[in-house]
């Protein structure tokens, strides 16, 4: 659950930073970090799911 909170906060932060960033290279790095955090959030939701093998 803590992982979901952190990933959600990071996603919000990266989206805000991307919106403000003028440098294309830095924007690209921020977008990569955003995708990684979105992947972490998805994985955290899957792991929390009752269908996940360790949760049965």
Short mmCIF file of C-alpha atoms in Angstrom, two decimals:
data_model
loop_
_atom_site.label_atom_id
_atom_site.label_comp_id
_atom_site.label_asym_id
_atom_site.label_seq_id
_atom_site.Cartn_x
_atom_site.Cartn_y
_atom_site.Cartn_z
CA UNK A 1 0.00 0.00 0.00
CA UNK A 2 2.89 2.34 0.78
CA UNK A 3 4.33 1.54 -2.68
CA UNK A 4 1.10 2.72 -4.28
CA UNK A 5 1.23 6.01 -2.40
CA UNK A 6 4.86 6.68 -3.30
CA UNK A 7 4.40 5.77 -6.98
CA UNK A 8 1.30 7.97 -7.22
CA UNK A 9 3.15 10.92 -5.69
CA UNK A 10 6.15 10.40 -7.99
CA UNK A 11 3.90 10.21 -11.05
CA UNK A 12 2.23 13.48 -10.13
CA UNK A 13 5.61 15.13 -9.55
CA UNK A 14 7.11 13.90 -12.83
CA UNK A 15 4.05 15.06 -14.79
CA UNK A 16 4.39 18.53 -13.27
CA UNK A 17 8.11 18.65 -14.00
CA UNK A 18 7.58 17.53 -17.61
CA UNK A 19 4.99 20.27 -18.12
CA UNK A 20 7.50 22.89 -16.98
CA UNK A 21 10.64 21.53 -18.62
CA UNK A 22 11.87 23.34 -21.73
CA UNK A 23 15.00 21.25 -22.38
CA UNK A 24 14.10 18.29 -24.62
CA UNK A 25 16.81 16.03 -23.25
CA UNK A 26 15.78 16.61 -19.65
CA UNK A 27 12.15 16.21 -20.63
CA UNK A 28 12.99 12.86 -22.20
CA UNK A 29 14.68 11.68 -19.02
CA UNK A 30 11.68 12.77 -16.96
CA UNK A 31 9.36 10.88 -19.32
CA UNK A 32 11.42 7.71 -18.87
CA UNK A 33 11.21 8.11 -15.10
CA UNK A 34 7.46 8.67 -15.40
CA UNK A 35 7.03 5.42 -17.34
CA UNK A 36 9.04 3.53 -14.70
CA UNK A 37 6.86 4.89 -11.92
CA UNK A 38 3.69 4.04 -13.85
CA UNK A 39 5.03 0.49 -14.22
CA UNK A 40 5.73 0.34 -10.47
CA UNK A 41 2.20 1.52 -9.75
CA UNK A 42 0.73 -1.14 -12.02
CA UNK A 43 2.86 -3.84 -10.39
CA UNK A 44 1.82 -2.68 -6.92
CA UNK A 45 -1.85 -2.90 -7.88
CA UNK A 46 -1.36 -6.40 -9.30
CA UNK A 47 0.48 -7.52 -6.17
CA UNK A 48 -2.37 -6.17 -4.04
CA UNK A 49 -4.99 -8.00 -6.11
CA UNK A 50 -6.72 -10.97 -4.47
CA UNK A 51 -5.93 -13.01 -7.60
CA UNK A 52 -2.19 -12.63 -7.02
CA UNK A 53 -0.76 -16.07 -6.05
CA UNK A 54 0.64 -14.95 -2.67
CA UNK A 55 -2.66 -13.36 -1.67
CA UNK A 56 -4.74 -16.53 -1.89
#
